[in-house]
Amino acid sequence: MIDEVKNLHVKDRVLGNIRGVGPRKAASLALLGIHTVEDLMLHYPFRFDEFSAKSIHFLMDKEKVRLKGKVINQPTVQFYGHKKNRLSFQLAMEEGAVQVVFFNQPYLKEKILVGRELVVDGRWNSKWKTLTGMKILKLSSSKEEFAPVYRVNQQVHQAEMVKFIKYAFSCGYGKFLEENLPCDLRDRYRLISRQEAVYFMHFPRTDEEYRQALRRLKFEEFFYFQLQVQGLKRKEKKESIDSVITYSKERVENFTASLPFELTHAQKRVSEEILADMRSKNVMSRLLQGDVGSGKTVIAALAIVAAISAGKQSAFMVPTEILAVQHFENLHFWFQSFSMNVVLLTGSTSTKKRKEILHLLKNGEIDVVIGTHALIQEDVKFSDLGLAILDEQHRFGVNQRKLLREKGKNLNILLMSATPIPRTLALTLYGKMDVSVIDEKPSGRMRVETRWVRHSQFSAVLDLLEIEVSIGHQAYVISPLIEESETLDLKNVTALTEELAKHFGGQVKVALLHGKMKNDEKEALMLNFQQKEYDILVSTTVIEVGVDVPNATMMVVMDADHFGLSQLHQLRGRVGRGSQKSYAFLVANPKSEHGRKRMQILTQTDDGFLLAEKDLEMRGAGELLGTKQSGIPEFSVGDVACDFRILEVARDEAVKVWKVSNWWDKKEFLELSKGYQKKQTEEMGNI
């Protein structure tokens, strides 16, 4: 058989070469992303069913088991309902006879003959002492301990997929899978060959064979992904004399000295990293991560001062108008002793004022403009834009970030995020960027006291809430839903607002904020809350980031077990922004150990990066950041949360490829890497 497929290229070999695959079946396989014989062999099982061969006397309910015995009665088929049926027979073994049942598989009756020995895989029902059959095996194949389970569709059944894959390997196609890792790399990390790895992914004889196959293929997947990421990084960090910002060191030092506080060690470290980028010939592309209240804005201000001192303009774009006003007020205060022209440009800017700003921007008479999406309108033109900063950058789409980049030539970009991203995700999402982390909070920041309470203890929370409001403080009360849900028994914001207003009897001013409101309504309401026109703000998670109300001292999150750790931490970060003692109450009755553990973790630490790591472990990358906007590639076998060590090693090796000349030709690497997360890598090129 091997001779028949000599010199075949499995990448190009069509599925018609597989017995049983005609045009219709090939079209059905194509819906699963299987177009060639190689695609078929690389369609890995997502799990293995392991069947024990225990005595039936020691089986647990719903345990998977493999039974061998002799058929002792004629099988019967009972029909009921719409196209439903039940096939049953008895299997005699040394321990006695067992009733075996197969649902909706009447065709098996022909295989079940009285007196024939059968091997049946199924699930044990301890109540009825029956086996719900899953598969009938031949005696010759009954030694198989692992049964692969594949992703299939309505047109391609599980048994067919197993048959097609087995046929491909039995024909010897596996021998022609090309090795795509250098020998020295495989030797250094003791990785098995690609041919072995792919085969063991389908037909492992032991746990160790499957583990080695996973280890090899995870590394391969991460390695080629990181190879492309590092290529993009070097492409972006092109040398350009236009990107150099020759700033005044003296002016930067004077600004730092004028601040009413001293920078932390972490702030000094990241500011040096950013300034080094700005004065280099490489265009800056840096992500600044910092936990809630770590002081990212002052670092942005320092970078702006450096740009202005070099005669360059700066743009500071934020997702909401209230946040733009907040940054404008901070920068205006810090820059008041310096001759800098700072302006605010948002959707609320009057037509007359906007026209004036656009004229001054184009003529170079404005040093820094702070604003919302209004900054990326087509008629907004700069004289010499050298630095662009995006705060809460994940709130902007790819096209919006791209439009801002196009406002300047070889523009230096600084992205900022208050949502801590674990190192493993940063390597994946932002591998083509440099990452700076502020991992230290300014001195004097009081820790928010976090308590987990049951719903039955909510009255005690209301008592403290009343005390805080009576001494002039404000509070947030957060609920996950806007309206009543038929499926989730959660308090919704509307009912919650009414309940609080009734409880306090009109003595407390309660406002309602939710995501279905228009943007201008939300902005106006938040502004009113900032100005102390309301005592309590009942809201959904729209206030999660960016809002700064120093007078707010209490955060109450209802049904807190329905939020992720990082999201709860962000909500908690809305309080404790002043000098007063602040509290966060997590009101929840978690029904699982998983939910209880999350509540306990929140009460034990306020380290956002540690919480982000825990969140990644517990929820996974897609759920943590949202699959639609996370930008996280869907790896075939690798898992960013669990396989971070492999990811880091793969990244280090990919970096070497671009640095060391005696490795494989880079073009050859990139050619081999085609198809590895191609779509996701293209998206990452726009991050």
PDB file of C-alpha atoms in Angstrom, residues 376-561:
ATOM      1  CA  ILE A 376     -10.642  60.326  14.046  1.00  0.00           C
ATOM      2  CA  GLN A 377     -13.108  62.267  11.881  1.00  0.00           C
ATOM      3  CA  GLU A 378     -11.819  62.842   8.360  1.00  0.00           C
ATOM      4  CA  ASP A 379     -11.597  66.629   8.714  1.00  0.00           C
ATOM      5  CA  VAL A 380      -9.369  66.427  11.824  1.00  0.00           C
ATOM      6  CA  LYS A 381      -5.858  67.159  10.527  1.00  0.00           C
ATOM      7  CA  PHE A 382      -2.628  67.781  12.432  1.00  0.00           C
ATOM      8  CA  SER A 383       0.408  69.867  11.601  1.00  0.00           C
ATOM      9  CA  ASP A 384       2.922  67.361  13.005  1.00  0.00           C
ATOM     10  CA  LEU A 385       1.395  64.608  15.131  1.00  0.00           C
ATOM     11  CA  GLY A 386       4.153  62.629  16.831  1.00  0.00           C
ATOM     12  CA  LEU A 387       2.391  60.780  19.671  1.00  0.00           C
ATOM     13  CA  ALA A 388      -1.016  59.100  19.909  1.00  0.00           C
ATOM     14  CA  ILE A 389      -2.327  57.670  23.186  1.00  0.00           C
ATOM     15  CA  LEU A 390      -5.404  55.449  23.487  1.00  0.00           C
ATOM     16  CA  ASP A 391      -6.854  54.935  26.956  1.00  0.00           C
ATOM     17  CA  GLU A 392      -8.948  51.817  27.609  1.00  0.00           C
ATOM     18  CA  GLN A 393      -7.753  50.760  24.168  1.00  0.00           C
ATOM     19  CA  HIS A 394      -9.785  47.521  24.134  1.00  0.00           C
ATOM     20  CA  ARG A 395     -12.938  49.661  23.866  1.00  0.00           C
ATOM     21  CA  PHE A 396     -11.873  50.758  20.360  1.00  0.00           C
ATOM     22  CA  GLY A 397     -12.229  48.649  17.237  1.00  0.00           C
ATOM     23  CA  VAL A 398      -9.438  47.781  14.824  1.00  0.00           C
ATOM     24  CA  ASN A 399     -10.618  50.344  12.261  1.00  0.00           C
ATOM     25  CA  GLN A 400     -10.795  53.123  14.847  1.00  0.00           C
ATOM     26  CA  ARG A 401      -7.227  52.457  15.979  1.00  0.00           C
ATOM     27  CA  LYS A 402      -6.129  52.371  12.357  1.00  0.00           C
ATOM     28  CA  LEU A 403      -7.748  55.743  11.594  1.00  0.00           C
ATOM     29  CA  LEU A 404      -5.882  57.338  14.491  1.00  0.00           C
ATOM     30  CA  ARG A 405      -2.566  55.871  13.289  1.00  0.00           C
ATOM     31  CA  GLU A 406      -3.143  57.449   9.893  1.00  0.00           C
ATOM     32  CA  LYS A 407      -3.324  60.943  11.433  1.00  0.00           C
ATOM     33  CA  GLY A 408       0.480  61.076  11.596  1.00  0.00           C
ATOM     34  CA  LYS A 409       3.471  59.769   9.679  1.00  0.00           C
ATOM     35  CA  ASN A 410       5.403  56.990  11.488  1.00  0.00           C
ATOM     36  CA  LEU A 411       3.348  57.774  14.567  1.00  0.00           C
ATOM     37  CA  ASN A 412       4.463  56.684  18.041  1.00  0.00           C
ATOM     38  CA  ILE A 413       1.597  54.762  19.670  1.00  0.00           C
ATOM     39  CA  LEU A 414       0.979  54.215  23.377  1.00  0.00           C
ATOM     40  CA  LEU A 415      -1.990  52.027  24.330  1.00  0.00           C
ATOM     41  CA  MET A 416      -3.182  52.041  27.938  1.00  0.00           C
ATOM     42  CA  SER A 417      -5.333  49.503  29.755  1.00  0.00           C
ATOM     43  CA  ALA A 418      -6.639  49.346  33.312  1.00  0.00           C
ATOM     44  CA  THR A 419      -7.745  45.763  32.746  1.00  0.00           C
ATOM     45  CA  PRO A 420      -4.785  43.643  33.852  1.00  0.00           C
ATOM     46  CA  ILE A 421      -3.927  41.046  31.243  1.00  0.00           C
ATOM     47  CA  PRO A 422      -1.989  37.961  32.377  1.00  0.00           C
ATOM     48  CA  ARG A 423       1.495  37.616  30.911  1.00  0.00           C
ATOM     49  CA  THR A 424       0.413  34.597  28.888  1.00  0.00           C
ATOM     50  CA  LEU A 425      -2.370  36.561  27.185  1.00  0.00           C
ATOM     51  CA  ALA A 426      -0.093  39.568  26.685  1.00  0.00           C
ATOM     52  CA  LEU A 427       2.378  37.289  24.862  1.00  0.00           C
ATOM     53  CA  THR A 428      -0.442  36.088  22.632  1.00  0.00           C
ATOM     54  CA  LEU A 429      -2.454  39.258  22.066  1.00  0.00           C
ATOM     55  CA  TYR A 430       0.332  41.824  22.124  1.00  0.00           C
ATOM     56  CA  GLY A 431       3.366  39.773  21.164  1.00  0.00           C
ATOM     57  CA  LYS A 432       4.163  42.270  18.426  1.00  0.00           C
ATOM     58  CA  MET A 433       4.141  45.142  20.925  1.00  0.00           C
ATOM     59  CA  ASP A 434       6.382  46.071  23.823  1.00  0.00           C
ATOM     60  CA  VAL A 435       4.594  45.817  27.149  1.00  0.00           C
ATOM     61  CA  SER A 436       5.164  48.019  30.212  1.00  0.00           C
ATOM     62  CA  VAL A 437       3.534  47.184  33.522  1.00  0.00           C
ATOM     63  CA  ILE A 438       2.880  49.451  36.507  1.00  0.00           C
ATOM     64  CA  ASP A 439       2.782  46.826  39.244  1.00  0.00           C
ATOM     65  CA  GLU A 440       2.862  49.203  42.210  1.00  0.00           C
ATOM     66  CA  LYS A 441       0.200  51.497  43.620  1.00  0.00           C
ATOM     67  CA  PRO A 442       0.921  55.069  44.717  1.00  0.00           C
ATOM     68  CA  SER A 443       1.553  55.495  48.442  1.00  0.00           C
ATOM     69  CA  GLY A 444      -1.414  56.697  50.463  1.00  0.00           C
ATOM     70  CA  ARG A 445      -3.980  54.683  48.503  1.00  0.00           C
ATOM     71  CA  MET A 446      -6.206  52.943  51.054  1.00  0.00           C
ATOM     72  CA  ARG A 447      -7.114  49.337  50.403  1.00  0.00           C
ATOM     73  CA  VAL A 448     -10.808  48.766  49.695  1.00  0.00           C
ATOM     74  CA  GLU A 449     -12.207  46.455  52.360  1.00  0.00           C
ATOM     75  CA  THR A 450     -13.936  43.634  50.487  1.00  0.00           C
ATOM     76  CA  ARG A 451     -16.588  41.436  52.104  1.00  0.00           C
ATOM     77  CA  TRP A 452     -18.598  38.513  50.758  1.00  0.00           C
ATOM     78  CA  VAL A 453     -22.133  38.356  52.195  1.00  0.00           C
ATOM     79  CA  ARG A 454     -25.140  36.138  51.548  1.00  0.00           C
ATOM     80  CA  HIS A 455     -28.461  37.546  50.329  1.00  0.00           C
ATOM     81  CA  SER A 456     -29.848  36.914  53.816  1.00  0.00           C
ATOM     82  CA  GLN A 457     -27.314  39.448  55.137  1.00  0.00           C
ATOM     83  CA  PHE A 458     -28.284  42.197  52.679  1.00  0.00           C
ATOM     84  CA  SER A 459     -30.114  44.175  55.372  1.00  0.00           C
ATOM     85  CA  ALA A 460     -26.776  44.722  57.166  1.00  0.00           C
ATOM     86  CA  VAL A 461     -25.324  46.065  53.900  1.00  0.00           C
ATOM     87  CA  LEU A 462     -28.244  48.498  53.625  1.00  0.00           C
ATOM     88  CA  ASP A 463     -27.586  49.706  57.182  1.00  0.00           C
ATOM     89  CA  LEU A 464     -23.961  50.562  56.329  1.00  0.00           C
ATOM     90  CA  LEU A 465     -25.099  52.101  53.047  1.00  0.00           C
ATOM     91  CA  GLU A 466     -27.425  54.398  54.975  1.00  0.00           C
ATOM     92  CA  ILE A 467     -24.597  55.436  57.322  1.00  0.00           C
ATOM     93  CA  GLU A 468     -22.218  56.214  54.420  1.00  0.00           C
ATOM     94  CA  VAL A 469     -24.835  58.330  52.646  1.00  0.00           C
ATOM     95  CA  SER A 470     -25.745  60.149  55.892  1.00  0.00           C
ATOM     96  CA  ILE A 471     -22.158  61.415  56.260  1.00  0.00           C
ATOM     97  CA  GLY A 472     -22.131  62.723  52.680  1.00  0.00           C
ATOM     98  CA  HIS A 473     -20.579  59.801  50.832  1.00  0.00           C
ATOM     99  CA  GLN A 474     -21.911  58.122  47.677  1.00  0.00           C
ATOM    100  CA  ALA A 475     -22.309  54.519  46.575  1.00  0.00           C
ATOM    101  CA  TYR A 476     -22.721  52.219  43.585  1.00  0.00           C
ATOM    102  CA  VAL A 477     -25.069  49.225  43.518  1.00  0.00           C
ATOM    103  CA  ILE A 478     -24.464  46.890  40.568  1.00  0.00           C
ATOM    104  CA  SER A 479     -26.754  44.235  39.088  1.00  0.00           C
ATOM    105  CA  PRO A 480     -26.009  41.944  36.128  1.00  0.00           C
ATOM    106  CA  LEU A 481     -29.395  42.313  34.404  1.00  0.00           C
ATOM    107  CA  ILE A 482     -31.537  45.211  33.164  1.00  0.00           C
ATOM    108  CA  GLU A 483     -34.901  43.427  33.068  1.00  0.00           C
ATOM    109  CA  GLU A 484     -36.353  40.316  34.655  1.00  0.00           C
ATOM    110  CA  SER A 485     -35.086  37.033  33.300  1.00  0.00           C
ATOM    111  CA  GLU A 486     -37.120  33.832  33.044  1.00  0.00           C
ATOM    112  CA  THR A 487     -33.993  31.713  33.227  1.00  0.00           C
ATOM    113  CA  LEU A 488     -31.882  33.476  35.868  1.00  0.00           C
ATOM    114  CA  ASP A 489     -33.122  34.337  39.332  1.00  0.00           C
ATOM    115  CA  LEU A 490     -31.185  37.617  39.595  1.00  0.00           C
ATOM    116  CA  LYS A 491     -32.099  41.050  40.840  1.00  0.00           C
ATOM    117  CA  ASN A 492     -32.448  43.423  37.909  1.00  0.00           C
ATOM    118  CA  VAL A 493     -31.483  47.082  38.037  1.00  0.00           C
ATOM    119  CA  THR A 494     -35.005  48.396  37.595  1.00  0.00           C
ATOM    120  CA  ALA A 495     -36.440  46.391  40.486  1.00  0.00           C
ATOM    121  CA  LEU A 496     -33.346  47.116  42.545  1.00  0.00           C
ATOM    122  CA  THR A 497     -33.717  50.880  42.045  1.00  0.00           C
ATOM    123  CA  GLU A 498     -37.355  50.732  43.144  1.00  0.00           C
ATOM    124  CA  GLU A 499     -36.469  48.568  46.151  1.00  0.00           C
ATOM    125  CA  LEU A 500     -33.745  50.965  47.339  1.00  0.00           C
ATOM    126  CA  ALA A 501     -35.904  54.057  46.822  1.00  0.00           C
ATOM    127  CA  LYS A 502     -38.706  52.412  48.842  1.00  0.00           C
ATOM    128  CA  HIS A 503     -36.317  51.265  51.594  1.00  0.00           C
ATOM    129  CA  PHE A 504     -34.859  54.728  52.158  1.00  0.00           C
ATOM    130  CA  GLY A 505     -38.276  56.376  51.888  1.00  0.00           C
ATOM    131  CA  GLY A 506     -37.220  59.261  49.675  1.00  0.00           C
ATOM    132  CA  GLN A 507     -34.472  60.383  52.057  1.00  0.00           C
ATOM    133  CA  VAL A 508     -31.809  59.154  49.624  1.00  0.00           C
ATOM    134  CA  LYS A 509     -31.538  60.186  45.960  1.00  0.00           C
ATOM    135  CA  VAL A 510     -31.235  57.052  43.813  1.00  0.00           C
ATOM    136  CA  ALA A 511     -30.397  57.100  40.064  1.00  0.00           C
ATOM    137  CA  LEU A 512     -30.556  54.328  37.470  1.00  0.00           C
ATOM    138  CA  LEU A 513     -27.930  53.765  34.751  1.00  0.00           C
ATOM    139  CA  HIS A 514     -27.825  50.931  32.221  1.00  0.00           C
ATOM    140  CA  GLY A 515     -26.448  50.027  28.809  1.00  0.00           C
ATOM    141  CA  LYS A 516     -29.733  50.488  26.919  1.00  0.00           C
ATOM    142  CA  MET A 517     -29.705  54.221  27.603  1.00  0.00           C
ATOM    143  CA  LYS A 518     -28.432  56.582  24.917  1.00  0.00           C
ATOM    144  CA  ASN A 519     -24.824  57.689  25.252  1.00  0.00           C
ATOM    145  CA  ASP A 520     -25.680  61.322  25.966  1.00  0.00           C
ATOM    146  CA  GLU A 521     -28.137  60.197  28.675  1.00  0.00           C
ATOM    147  CA  LYS A 522     -25.459  58.056  30.314  1.00  0.00           C
ATOM    148  CA  GLU A 523     -22.882  60.849  30.124  1.00  0.00           C
ATOM    149  CA  ALA A 524     -25.284  63.374  31.677  1.00  0.00           C
ATOM    150  CA  LEU A 525     -26.280  60.990  34.461  1.00  0.00           C
ATOM    151  CA  MET A 526     -22.671  60.184  35.354  1.00  0.00           C
ATOM    152  CA  LEU A 527     -21.808  63.878  35.378  1.00  0.00           C
ATOM    153  CA  ASN A 528     -24.707  64.507  37.758  1.00  0.00           C
ATOM    154  CA  PHE A 529     -23.479  61.704  40.007  1.00  0.00           C
ATOM    155  CA  GLN A 530     -19.977  63.187  40.001  1.00  0.00           C
ATOM    156  CA  GLN A 531     -21.470  66.497  41.045  1.00  0.00           C
ATOM    157  CA  LYS A 532     -23.224  64.797  44.015  1.00  0.00           C
ATOM    158  CA  GLU A 533     -26.762  65.274  42.701  1.00  0.00           C
ATOM    159  CA  TYR A 534     -27.399  61.593  43.502  1.00  0.00           C
ATOM    160  CA  ASP A 535     -26.403  59.540  46.549  1.00  0.00           C
ATOM    161  CA  ILE A 536     -26.681  56.046  45.080  1.00  0.00           C
ATOM    162  CA  LEU A 537     -26.142  54.989  41.486  1.00  0.00           C
ATOM    163  CA  VAL A 538     -27.774  51.680  40.559  1.00  0.00           C
ATOM    164  CA  SER A 539     -26.145  50.395  37.405  1.00  0.00           C
ATOM    165  CA  THR A 540     -25.112  47.517  35.202  1.00  0.00           C
ATOM    166  CA  THR A 541     -21.405  47.086  34.430  1.00  0.00           C
ATOM    167  CA  VAL A 542     -21.278  50.163  32.174  1.00  0.00           C
ATOM    168  CA  ILE A 543     -19.430  51.945  35.003  1.00  0.00           C
ATOM    169  CA  GLU A 544     -16.776  49.208  35.115  1.00  0.00           C
ATOM    170  CA  VAL A 545     -13.915  51.368  33.874  1.00  0.00           C
ATOM    171  CA  GLY A 546     -12.937  54.992  33.566  1.00  0.00           C
ATOM    172  CA  VAL A 547     -15.275  56.692  36.033  1.00  0.00           C
ATOM    173  CA  ASP A 548     -13.551  58.671  38.795  1.00  0.00           C
ATOM    174  CA  VAL A 549     -15.767  59.771  41.690  1.00  0.00           C
ATOM    175  CA  PRO A 550     -13.517  60.258  44.769  1.00  0.00           C
ATOM    176  CA  ASN A 551     -16.562  60.765  47.012  1.00  0.00           C
ATOM    177  CA  ALA A 552     -17.892  57.246  46.278  1.00  0.00           C
ATOM    178  CA  THR A 553     -16.925  54.971  49.186  1.00  0.00           C
ATOM    179  CA  MET A 554     -19.138  51.931  48.774  1.00  0.00           C
ATOM    180  CA  MET A 555     -19.571  49.363  45.989  1.00  0.00           C
ATOM    181  CA  VAL A 556     -22.307  46.728  46.283  1.00  0.00           C
ATOM    182  CA  VAL A 557     -22.399  43.993  43.622  1.00  0.00           C
ATOM    183  CA  MET A 558     -25.562  41.891  43.581  1.00  0.00           C
ATOM    184  CA  ASP A 559     -25.312  38.247  42.464  1.00  0.00           C
ATOM    185  CA  ALA A 560     -21.558  38.706  42.345  1.00  0.00           C
ATOM    186  CA  ASP A 561     -20.945  35.041  41.504  1.00  0.00           C
TER     187      ASP A 561
END
